[in-house]
XYZ file of C-alpha atoms in Angstrom:
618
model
C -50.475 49.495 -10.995
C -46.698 48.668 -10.750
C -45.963 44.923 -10.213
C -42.582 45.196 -7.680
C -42.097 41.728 -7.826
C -39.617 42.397 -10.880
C -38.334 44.968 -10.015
C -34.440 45.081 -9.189
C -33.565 45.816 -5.962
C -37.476 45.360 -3.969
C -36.814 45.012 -0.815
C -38.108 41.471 0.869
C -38.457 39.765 3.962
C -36.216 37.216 5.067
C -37.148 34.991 7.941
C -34.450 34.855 10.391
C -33.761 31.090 10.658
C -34.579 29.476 7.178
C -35.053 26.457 9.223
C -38.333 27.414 10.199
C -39.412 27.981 6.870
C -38.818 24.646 5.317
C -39.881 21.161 5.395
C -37.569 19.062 7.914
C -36.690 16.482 5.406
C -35.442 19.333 2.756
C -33.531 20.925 5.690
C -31.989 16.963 6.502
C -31.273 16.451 2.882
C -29.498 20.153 2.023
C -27.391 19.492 4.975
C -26.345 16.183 4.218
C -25.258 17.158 0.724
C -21.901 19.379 2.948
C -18.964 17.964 3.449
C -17.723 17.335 7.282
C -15.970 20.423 7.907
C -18.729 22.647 6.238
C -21.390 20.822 8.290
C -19.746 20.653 11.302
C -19.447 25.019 10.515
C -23.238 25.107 10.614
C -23.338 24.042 14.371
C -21.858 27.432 14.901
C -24.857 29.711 13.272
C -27.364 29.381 16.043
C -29.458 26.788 18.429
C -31.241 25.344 16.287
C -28.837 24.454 13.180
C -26.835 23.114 16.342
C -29.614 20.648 16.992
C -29.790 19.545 13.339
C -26.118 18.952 13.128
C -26.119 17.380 16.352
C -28.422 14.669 14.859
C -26.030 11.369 13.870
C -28.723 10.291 11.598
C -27.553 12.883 9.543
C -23.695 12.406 10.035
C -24.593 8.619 8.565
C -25.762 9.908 5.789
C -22.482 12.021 5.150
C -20.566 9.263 5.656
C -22.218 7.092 3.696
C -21.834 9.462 0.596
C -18.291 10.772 1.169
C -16.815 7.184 2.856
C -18.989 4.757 0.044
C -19.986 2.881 3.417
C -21.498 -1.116 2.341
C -25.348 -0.569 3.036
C -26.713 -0.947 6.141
C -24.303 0.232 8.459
C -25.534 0.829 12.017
C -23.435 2.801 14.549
C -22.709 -0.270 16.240
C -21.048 -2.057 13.204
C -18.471 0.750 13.088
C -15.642 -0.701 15.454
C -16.083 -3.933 13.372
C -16.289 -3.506 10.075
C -13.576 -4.986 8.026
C -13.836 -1.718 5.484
C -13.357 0.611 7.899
C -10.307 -1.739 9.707
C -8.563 -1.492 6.158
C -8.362 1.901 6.309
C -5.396 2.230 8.584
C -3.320 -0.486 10.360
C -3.110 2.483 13.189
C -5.419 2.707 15.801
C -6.643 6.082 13.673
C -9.933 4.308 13.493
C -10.355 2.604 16.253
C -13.056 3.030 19.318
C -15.239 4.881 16.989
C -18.386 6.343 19.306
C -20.658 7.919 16.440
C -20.734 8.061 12.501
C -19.894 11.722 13.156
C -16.887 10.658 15.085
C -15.798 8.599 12.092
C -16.065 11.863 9.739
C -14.146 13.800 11.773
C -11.378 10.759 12.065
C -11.499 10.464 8.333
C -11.431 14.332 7.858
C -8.219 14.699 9.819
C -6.418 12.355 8.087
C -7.258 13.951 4.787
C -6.212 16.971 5.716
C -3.062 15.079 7.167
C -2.082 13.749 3.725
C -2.529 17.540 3.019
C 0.746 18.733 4.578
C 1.039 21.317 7.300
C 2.064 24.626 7.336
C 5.652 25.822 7.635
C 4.915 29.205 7.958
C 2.979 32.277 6.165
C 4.235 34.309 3.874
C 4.569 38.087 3.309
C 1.407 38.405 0.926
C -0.515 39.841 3.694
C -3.542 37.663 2.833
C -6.178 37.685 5.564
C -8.193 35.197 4.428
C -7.793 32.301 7.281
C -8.405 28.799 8.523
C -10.556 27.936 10.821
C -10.442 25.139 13.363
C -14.079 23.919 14.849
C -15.050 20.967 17.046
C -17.324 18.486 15.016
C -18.255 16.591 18.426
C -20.202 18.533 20.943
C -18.800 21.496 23.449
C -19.364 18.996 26.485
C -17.475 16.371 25.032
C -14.046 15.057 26.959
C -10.505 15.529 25.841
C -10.295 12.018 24.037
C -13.399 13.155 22.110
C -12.053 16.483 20.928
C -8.563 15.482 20.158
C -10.494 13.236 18.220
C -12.705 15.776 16.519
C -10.796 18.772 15.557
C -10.586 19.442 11.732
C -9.709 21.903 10.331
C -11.876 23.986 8.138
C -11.438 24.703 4.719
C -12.897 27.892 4.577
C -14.249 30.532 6.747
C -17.539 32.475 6.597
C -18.083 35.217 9.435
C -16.042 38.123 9.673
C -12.566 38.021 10.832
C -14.292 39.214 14.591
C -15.827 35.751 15.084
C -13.004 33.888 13.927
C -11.649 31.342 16.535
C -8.512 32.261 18.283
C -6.885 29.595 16.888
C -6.816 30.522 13.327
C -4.065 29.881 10.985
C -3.061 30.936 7.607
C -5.064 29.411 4.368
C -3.153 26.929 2.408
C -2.956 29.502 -0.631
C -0.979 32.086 1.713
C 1.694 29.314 3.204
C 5.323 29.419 1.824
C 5.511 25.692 2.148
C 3.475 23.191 3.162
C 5.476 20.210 4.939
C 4.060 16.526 5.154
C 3.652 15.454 8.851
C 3.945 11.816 10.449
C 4.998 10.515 13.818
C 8.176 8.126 13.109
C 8.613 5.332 14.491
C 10.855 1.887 14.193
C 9.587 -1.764 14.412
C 11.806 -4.001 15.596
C 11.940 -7.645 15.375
C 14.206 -8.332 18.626
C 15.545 -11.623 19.741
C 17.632 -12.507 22.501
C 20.379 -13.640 20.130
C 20.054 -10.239 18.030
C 17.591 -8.382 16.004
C 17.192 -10.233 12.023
C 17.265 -7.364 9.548
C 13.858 -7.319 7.726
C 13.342 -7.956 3.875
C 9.948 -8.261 2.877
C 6.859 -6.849 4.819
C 3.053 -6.945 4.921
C 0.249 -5.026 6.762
C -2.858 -6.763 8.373
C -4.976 -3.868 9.312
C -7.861 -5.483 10.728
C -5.093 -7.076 13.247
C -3.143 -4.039 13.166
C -0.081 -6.141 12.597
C 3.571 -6.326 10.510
C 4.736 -9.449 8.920
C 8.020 -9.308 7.703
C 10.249 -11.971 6.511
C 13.899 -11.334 7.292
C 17.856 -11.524 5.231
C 18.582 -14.361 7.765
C 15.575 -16.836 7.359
C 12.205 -16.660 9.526
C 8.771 -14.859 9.466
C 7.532 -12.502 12.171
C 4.630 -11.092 12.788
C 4.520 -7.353 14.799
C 2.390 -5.993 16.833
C 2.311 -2.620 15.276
C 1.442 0.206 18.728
C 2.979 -2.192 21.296
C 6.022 -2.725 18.717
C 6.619 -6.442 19.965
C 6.449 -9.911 18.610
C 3.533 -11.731 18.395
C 4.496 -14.431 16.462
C 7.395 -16.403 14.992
C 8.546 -19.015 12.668
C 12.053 -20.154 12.300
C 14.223 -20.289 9.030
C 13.597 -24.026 8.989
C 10.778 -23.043 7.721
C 10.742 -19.388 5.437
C 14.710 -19.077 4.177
C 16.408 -16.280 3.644
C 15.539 -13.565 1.614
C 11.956 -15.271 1.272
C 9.339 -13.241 -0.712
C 6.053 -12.383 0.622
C 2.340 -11.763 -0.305
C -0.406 -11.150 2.031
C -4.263 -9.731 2.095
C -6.714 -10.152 4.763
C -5.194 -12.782 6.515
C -4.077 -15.557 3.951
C 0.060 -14.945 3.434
C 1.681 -16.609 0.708
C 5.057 -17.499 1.067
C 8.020 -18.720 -1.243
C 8.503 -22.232 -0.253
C 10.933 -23.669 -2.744
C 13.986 -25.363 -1.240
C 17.437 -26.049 -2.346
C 17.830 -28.277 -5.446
C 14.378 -27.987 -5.792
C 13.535 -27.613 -10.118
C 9.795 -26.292 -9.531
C 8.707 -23.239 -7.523
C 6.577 -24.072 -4.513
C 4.497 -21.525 -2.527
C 2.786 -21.897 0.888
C -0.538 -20.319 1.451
C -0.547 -19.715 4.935
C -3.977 -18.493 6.913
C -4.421 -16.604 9.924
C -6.807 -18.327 12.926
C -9.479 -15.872 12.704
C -10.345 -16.912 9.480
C -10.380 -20.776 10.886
C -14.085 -22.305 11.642
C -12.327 -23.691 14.685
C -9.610 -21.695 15.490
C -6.907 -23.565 14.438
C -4.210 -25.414 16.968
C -4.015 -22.273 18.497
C -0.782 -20.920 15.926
C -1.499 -17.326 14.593
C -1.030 -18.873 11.268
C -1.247 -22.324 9.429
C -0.293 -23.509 6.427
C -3.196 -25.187 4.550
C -2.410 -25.606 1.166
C 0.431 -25.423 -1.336
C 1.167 -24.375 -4.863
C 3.160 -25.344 -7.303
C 4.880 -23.806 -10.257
C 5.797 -26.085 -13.489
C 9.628 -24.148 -13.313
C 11.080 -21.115 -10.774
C 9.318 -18.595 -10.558
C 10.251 -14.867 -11.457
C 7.234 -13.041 -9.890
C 4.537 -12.820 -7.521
C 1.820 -10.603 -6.880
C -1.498 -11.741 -4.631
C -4.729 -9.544 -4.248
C -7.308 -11.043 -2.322
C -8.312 -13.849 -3.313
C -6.684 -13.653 -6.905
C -2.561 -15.048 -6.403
C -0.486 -14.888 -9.623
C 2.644 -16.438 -10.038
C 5.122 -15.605 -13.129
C 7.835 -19.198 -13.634
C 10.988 -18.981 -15.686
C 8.955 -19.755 -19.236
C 7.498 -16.276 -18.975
C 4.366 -17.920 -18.534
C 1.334 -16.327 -15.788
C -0.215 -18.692 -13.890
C -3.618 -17.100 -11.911
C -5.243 -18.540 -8.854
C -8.598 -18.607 -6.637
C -7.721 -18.175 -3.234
C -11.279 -17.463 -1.933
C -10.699 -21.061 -0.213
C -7.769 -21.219 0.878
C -7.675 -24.709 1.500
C -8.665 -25.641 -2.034
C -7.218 -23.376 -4.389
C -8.590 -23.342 -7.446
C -6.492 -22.929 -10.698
C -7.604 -20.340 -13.117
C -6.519 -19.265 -16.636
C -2.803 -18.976 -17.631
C -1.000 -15.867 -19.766
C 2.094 -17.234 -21.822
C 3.951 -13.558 -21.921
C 7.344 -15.793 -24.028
C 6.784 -14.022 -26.924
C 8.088 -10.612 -25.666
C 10.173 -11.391 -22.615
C 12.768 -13.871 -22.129
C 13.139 -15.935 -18.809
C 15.638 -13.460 -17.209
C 13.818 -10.276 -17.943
C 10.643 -10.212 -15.691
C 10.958 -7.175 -13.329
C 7.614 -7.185 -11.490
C 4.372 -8.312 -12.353
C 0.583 -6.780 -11.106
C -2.867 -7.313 -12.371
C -6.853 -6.123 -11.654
C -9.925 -7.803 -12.527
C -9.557 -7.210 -16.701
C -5.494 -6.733 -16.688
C -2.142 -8.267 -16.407
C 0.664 -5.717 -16.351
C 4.284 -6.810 -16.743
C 7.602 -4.454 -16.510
C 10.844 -5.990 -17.743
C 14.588 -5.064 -18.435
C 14.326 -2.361 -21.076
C 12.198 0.510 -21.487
C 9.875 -1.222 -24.228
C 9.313 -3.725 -22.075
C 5.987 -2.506 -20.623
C 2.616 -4.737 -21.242
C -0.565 -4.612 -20.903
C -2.761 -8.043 -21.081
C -6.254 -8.490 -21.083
C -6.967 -10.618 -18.421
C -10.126 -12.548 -20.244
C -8.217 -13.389 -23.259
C -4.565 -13.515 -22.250
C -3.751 -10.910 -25.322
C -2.043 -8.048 -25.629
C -3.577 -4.906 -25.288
C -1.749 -1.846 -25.035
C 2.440 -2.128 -24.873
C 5.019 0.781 -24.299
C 7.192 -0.725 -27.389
C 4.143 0.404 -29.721
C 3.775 3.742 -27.851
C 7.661 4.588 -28.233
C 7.354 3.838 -32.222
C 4.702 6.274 -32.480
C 6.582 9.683 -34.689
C 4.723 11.540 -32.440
C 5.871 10.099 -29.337
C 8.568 12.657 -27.996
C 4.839 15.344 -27.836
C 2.969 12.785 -25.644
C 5.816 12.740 -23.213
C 5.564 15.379 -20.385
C 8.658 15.580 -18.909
C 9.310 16.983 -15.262
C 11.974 17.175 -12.822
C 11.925 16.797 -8.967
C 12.821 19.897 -7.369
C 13.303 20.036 -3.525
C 13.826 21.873 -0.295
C 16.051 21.132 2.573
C 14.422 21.355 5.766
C 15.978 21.890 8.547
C 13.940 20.316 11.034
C 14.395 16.865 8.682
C 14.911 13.776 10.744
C 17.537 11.458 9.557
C 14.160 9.376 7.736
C 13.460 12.528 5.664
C 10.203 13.615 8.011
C 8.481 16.010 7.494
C 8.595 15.686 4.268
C 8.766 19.258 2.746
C 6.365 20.211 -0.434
C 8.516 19.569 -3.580
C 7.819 20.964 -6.737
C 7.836 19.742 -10.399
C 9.873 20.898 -12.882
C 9.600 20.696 -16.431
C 12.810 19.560 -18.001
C 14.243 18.224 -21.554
C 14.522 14.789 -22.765
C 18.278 14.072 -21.445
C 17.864 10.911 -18.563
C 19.424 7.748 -19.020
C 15.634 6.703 -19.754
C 15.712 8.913 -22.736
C 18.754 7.785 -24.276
C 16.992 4.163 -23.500
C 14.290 5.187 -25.784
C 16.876 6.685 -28.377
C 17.625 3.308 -29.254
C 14.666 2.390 -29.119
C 13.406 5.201 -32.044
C 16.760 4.572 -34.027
C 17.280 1.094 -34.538
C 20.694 -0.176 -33.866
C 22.343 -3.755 -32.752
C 22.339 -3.359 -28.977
C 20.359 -2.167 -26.147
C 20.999 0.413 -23.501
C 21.486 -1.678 -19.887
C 21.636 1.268 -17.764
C 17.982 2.012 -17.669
C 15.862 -1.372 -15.752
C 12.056 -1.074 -14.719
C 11.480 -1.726 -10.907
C 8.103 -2.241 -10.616
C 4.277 -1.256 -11.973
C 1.181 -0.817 -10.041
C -2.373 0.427 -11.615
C -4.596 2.430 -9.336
C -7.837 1.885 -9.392
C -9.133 4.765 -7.533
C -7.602 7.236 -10.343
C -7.464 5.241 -13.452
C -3.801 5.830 -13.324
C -0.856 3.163 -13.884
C 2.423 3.635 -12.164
C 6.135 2.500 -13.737
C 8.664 2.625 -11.807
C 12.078 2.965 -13.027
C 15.624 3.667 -11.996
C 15.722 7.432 -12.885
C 11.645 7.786 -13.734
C 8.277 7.222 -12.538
C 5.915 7.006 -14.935
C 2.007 7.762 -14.570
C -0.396 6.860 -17.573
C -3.646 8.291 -16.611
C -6.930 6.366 -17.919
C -4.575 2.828 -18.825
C -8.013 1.032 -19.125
C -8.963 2.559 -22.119
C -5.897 1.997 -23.870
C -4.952 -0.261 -27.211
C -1.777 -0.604 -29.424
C -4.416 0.859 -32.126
C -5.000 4.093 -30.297
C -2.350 5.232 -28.072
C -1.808 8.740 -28.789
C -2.667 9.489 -24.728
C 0.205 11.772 -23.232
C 1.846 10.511 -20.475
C 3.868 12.066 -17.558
C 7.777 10.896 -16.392
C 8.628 12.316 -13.270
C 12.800 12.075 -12.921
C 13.965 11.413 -9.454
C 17.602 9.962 -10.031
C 19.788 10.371 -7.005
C 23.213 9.787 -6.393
C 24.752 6.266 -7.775
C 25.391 3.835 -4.976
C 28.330 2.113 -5.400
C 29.648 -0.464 -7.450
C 28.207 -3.791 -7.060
C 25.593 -2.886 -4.982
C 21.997 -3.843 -5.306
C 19.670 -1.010 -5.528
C 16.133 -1.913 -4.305
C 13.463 0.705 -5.503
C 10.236 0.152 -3.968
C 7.026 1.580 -5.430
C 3.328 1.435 -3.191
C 0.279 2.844 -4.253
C -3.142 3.137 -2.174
C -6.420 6.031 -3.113
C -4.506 8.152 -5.354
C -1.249 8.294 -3.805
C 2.221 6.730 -4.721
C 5.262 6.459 -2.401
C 8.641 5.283 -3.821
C 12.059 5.353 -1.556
C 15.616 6.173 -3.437
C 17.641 9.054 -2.311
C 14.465 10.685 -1.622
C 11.612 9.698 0.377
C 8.374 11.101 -2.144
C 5.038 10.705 -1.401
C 2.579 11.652 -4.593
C -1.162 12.631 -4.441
C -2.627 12.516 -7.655
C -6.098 14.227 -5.992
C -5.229 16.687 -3.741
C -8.569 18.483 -3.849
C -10.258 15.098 -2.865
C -13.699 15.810 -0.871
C -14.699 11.609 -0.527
C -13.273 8.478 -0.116
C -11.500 7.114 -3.514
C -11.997 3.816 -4.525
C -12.620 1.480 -7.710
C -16.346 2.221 -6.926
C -16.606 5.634 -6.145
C -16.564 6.995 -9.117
C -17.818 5.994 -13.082
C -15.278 7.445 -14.576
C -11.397 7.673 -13.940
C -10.879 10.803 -11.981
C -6.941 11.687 -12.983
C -5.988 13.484 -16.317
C -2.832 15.932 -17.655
C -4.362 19.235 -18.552
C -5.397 19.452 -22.425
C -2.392 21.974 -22.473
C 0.940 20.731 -22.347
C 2.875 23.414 -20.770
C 0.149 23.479 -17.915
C 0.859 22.233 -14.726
C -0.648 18.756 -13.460
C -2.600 18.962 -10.870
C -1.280 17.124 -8.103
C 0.717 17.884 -4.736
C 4.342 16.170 -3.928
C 6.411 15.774 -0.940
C 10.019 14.932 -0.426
C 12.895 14.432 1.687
C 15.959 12.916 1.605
C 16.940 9.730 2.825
C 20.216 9.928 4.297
C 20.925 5.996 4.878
C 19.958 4.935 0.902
C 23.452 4.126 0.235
C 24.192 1.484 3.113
C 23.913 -2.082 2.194
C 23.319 -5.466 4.221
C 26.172 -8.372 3.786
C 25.217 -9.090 -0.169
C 25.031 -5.870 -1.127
C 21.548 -5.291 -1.341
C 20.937 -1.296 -0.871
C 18.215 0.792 -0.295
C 14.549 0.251 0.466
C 13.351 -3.569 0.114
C 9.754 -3.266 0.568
C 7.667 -0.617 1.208
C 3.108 -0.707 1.762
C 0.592 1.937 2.181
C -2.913 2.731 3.455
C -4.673 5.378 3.684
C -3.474 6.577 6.814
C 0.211 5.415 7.041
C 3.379 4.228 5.140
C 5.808 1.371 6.199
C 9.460 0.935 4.536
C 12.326 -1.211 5.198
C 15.475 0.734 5.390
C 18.903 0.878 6.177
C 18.773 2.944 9.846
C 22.320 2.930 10.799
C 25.441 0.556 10.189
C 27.558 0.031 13.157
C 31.189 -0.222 12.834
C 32.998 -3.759 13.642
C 35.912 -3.774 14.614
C 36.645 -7.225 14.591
C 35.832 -7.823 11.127
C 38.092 -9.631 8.501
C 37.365 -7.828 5.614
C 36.750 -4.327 4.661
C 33.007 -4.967 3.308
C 32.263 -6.618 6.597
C 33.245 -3.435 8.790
C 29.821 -1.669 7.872
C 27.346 -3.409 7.621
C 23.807 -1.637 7.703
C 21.084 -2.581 10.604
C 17.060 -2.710 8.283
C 14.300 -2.048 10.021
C 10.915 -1.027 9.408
C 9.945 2.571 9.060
C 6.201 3.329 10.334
C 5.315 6.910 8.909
C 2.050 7.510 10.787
C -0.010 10.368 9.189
C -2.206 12.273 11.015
C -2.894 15.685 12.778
C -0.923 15.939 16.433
C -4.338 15.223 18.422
C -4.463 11.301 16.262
C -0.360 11.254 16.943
C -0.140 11.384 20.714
C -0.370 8.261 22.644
């Protein structure tokens, strides 16, 4: 007798709702394993998938996997939780109703940092996407604006497509990055001080900036007005500022002074009793043996670089007792003059200095070299390990003078010919001076990625997997995206900010770029999230990297502020918005004396808040 059930093609039943057929916890567990959009797509299939995605039980579960929630997480811990408050400085989180609520929030942001259509092509490609409603059909307009995402990818036939499809991302011409703009003012009744340094306090969803004339302010970031204000009696001009979740620390050295002083200042809510009532008090002080070049704090580890090249770490966790750690004496490669910008993580010190060898990696535990770009440049091999690329973008004409929306830009390879080249010319053939039109700006590792960041005048450098680095084995290529723009003008100061948060990199010249090093993210990237680090060049070298880039141009770069500092002075990140200060407009005075004095450029803060238009409004 013939056994049919191998034979190809037997024909066999199929229940009609494979919910019925298996175990509720298997059904609970296969769902949870989709991502937000697919699961909220299975509502749509009948009644009863609708009742299993309508269960939040199983949204917690998503978002524990895809978010890396801390354990333990009830519903009502979402509105409060400092984790989730760190996401975004915007009110993008904020009033959270259900852990599905909080996947959709987090969904549309991601697919904010995506970039929007500008329009389909000609292909003729009828594969669409979908939008769907990942709260439930009864739900009020605050709840759906909150809710739509939009869907990666559509299952039914084209008849049961919403009417609200749009074009996949494979079949638009060119996808443009999206953000409501807006400016935050610090305004007096004698004026409005332009701003130099700022910080973001996302669980207070608040600015601090420190200004060009003396002073520290502190922004309410919707309402756009002060909260807070200290005069330049006691943060000077052109005062440098660090700040993490709610302890500032603040340059305090005064005139004459031979050591470099800095105030650790501490918001109330972090006060047993509240404090005096001030926003912020200052409750301790440190002290530097000599000035200091550079300053870098991330909660609750401060370091400090002084003038003998020397690190000097410290434990904030108390902020009333700061506790000195271990020091890194960095004298035998740079000299007091040529620290750019310093960073660090739990095992490394990075330093950046005048010249393009000047790039060092310390481990943190022994206070030793580990990995240095003056080793990589000697390699003979070095001029294959460099990937190459140049910045190619698109004019858009519905730019804002702030470079919004940013258009898709793509990357070019190119030859070896920058200024950052010719740097490492003379660095490969020795000779008796050194190239001093090439100067790193600043260095940041990300820890989400594995990836370190150099910033330089006419480059930006990404290193992927730094941690595994050593001057014995370096032969790791690495990729130098050119951005140069046009050269201010003599004299002036250019200020090249570089901010990096989950996998993405901003940087303000002539360009406004915004980098995503995972563009096909699914989850939430952190230091945690993943074992191993999650950003590498393809094996081949002529391959394209696989990353998405945005940029516009910034129209006001060039104006400068009464010492001739140009440019962007500070810019931060999170993973739902950008802040910069730049040059917005300079005012012609009539009245003024001299020639340099007649336009003078007005710095404010940029918010760039990213988002689809439902999030934006309001």
């Amino acid at each position: 007798m013939e056994d049919v059930r191998f034979k190809i093609g037997a024909p066999r039943a199929m229940p009609s709702d494979l919910l019925a057929v298996l175990p509720p916890e298997l059904v609970f567990d296969i769902f949870a394993r989709l991502d937000p959009v697919s699961l909220a797509r299975c509502s749509q299939v009948s009644t009863g998938w609708r009742k299993v995605v309508a269960d939040d039980l199983l949204w917690r579960r998503v978002a524990f996997r895809v978010l890396n929630l801390p354990p333990n997480v009830e519903k009502d811990d979402l509105n409060n939780l400092p984790e989730i408050q760190r996401w975004s400085a915007s009110t993008h989180f904020h009033e959270l109703q259900s852990f599905r609520d909080l996947c959709a929030r987090w969904t549309q942001v991601l697919h904010g940092w995506c970039g929007g259509s500008k329009g389909a092509d000609e292909s003729g490609k009828k594969d669409e996407l979908a939008h769907s409603n990942v709260t439930e059909d009864e739900s009020d307009e605050k709840q759906a604006e909150a809710s739509t995402v939009s869907l990666t990818q559509e299952t039914s036939s084209p008849a049961h497509q919403p009417q609200d499809a749009v074009e996949r991302p494979d079949s638009i011409s060119r996808r443009q990055l999206k953000a409501s703009t807006k400016l935050l003012r610090a305004v007096l009744p004698e004026g409005e001080p332009d701003l130099w340094r700022i910080k973001v306090d996302p669980e207070e969803g608040t600015l601090i900036a420190t200004t060009r004339s003396g002073g520290l302010f502190v922004i309410d970031i919707e309402a756009n007005r002060i909260l807070w204000q200290v005069g330049p009696h006691q943060v000077g001009p052109y005062t440098h500022l660090e700040g993490e979740r709610g302890i500032l620390v603040v340059n305090g050295r005064l005139l004459f002074d031979e050591s470099e002083s800095f105030n650790v200042w501490v918001h109330k809510r972090l006060l047993p009793d509240g404090g005096d009532g001030e926003l912020y008090q200052i409750r301790s002080k440190l002290r530097l043996p000599s000035f200091g070049r550079a300053s870098r704090f991330k909660w609750p580890i401060f370091c400090a670089m002084d003038s003998t090249c020397t690190a000097h770490f410290y434990d904030l966790t108390d902020p009333d007792s700061p506790q000195k750690l271990d020091s890194i004496d960095a004298s035998a490669r740079y000299g007091e003059r040529e620290i750019r910008y310093i960073d660090f993580d739990d095992n490394h010190f990075f330093i950046v200095g005048s010249y393009a060898d000047q790039v060092t990696v310390f481990e943190r535990s022994t206070g030793k070299v580990k990995w240095s770009m003056a080793s990589y440049l000697r390699q003979p091999e070095v001029r294959a390990l460099i990937r190459s690329y140049q910045i190619e973008t698109t004019r858009s004409q519905d730019l804002s003078p702030f470079g919004f929306p940013l258009p898709e830009a793509e990357l070019m390879t190119r030859a070896l010919d920058s200024e950052w080249e010719f740097a490492l010319a003379d660095i490969l053939n020795p000779i008796d001076y050194r190239r001093d039109s090439f100067e790193w700006h600043a260095i940041h590792p990300d820890e989400a990625t594995g990836a370190l960041f150099v910033l330089g005048e006419p480059v930006l450098l990404i290193i992927p997997n730094f941690a595994s680095l050593t001057d014995a084995a370096c032969k790791v290529p690495i990729m130098a995206i050119h951005y140069q723009g046009p050269t201010l003008g003599r004299g002036r100061l250019d200020q090249v900010p570089l901010c990096v948060a989950d996998g993405r990199a901003f940087l303000v010249q002539s360009n406004f770029i915004l980098l995503d090093l995972m563009p096909d993210r699914e989850s939430m990237l952190t230091s945690t999230s993943t074992s191993s680090p999650s950003f590498s060049l393809p094996p081949n070298p002529t391959a394209p990297p696989n990353i998405r880039l945005f940029a516009g141009p910034h129209e006001h770069h060039h104006l400068a502020d009464l010492h001739e500092y140009a440019g962007c002075s500070c810019a931060q990140m999170d993973g739902a918005n950008v802040f910069a200060v730049v040059a917005t407009e300079a005012p012609l005075y009539g009245d003024a004396e001299e020639e340099m004095d007649a336009r003078e450029a007005i710095f404010e803060a940029l918010h760039f808040r990213v988002g689809p238009r439902e999030l934006l409004r309001g």
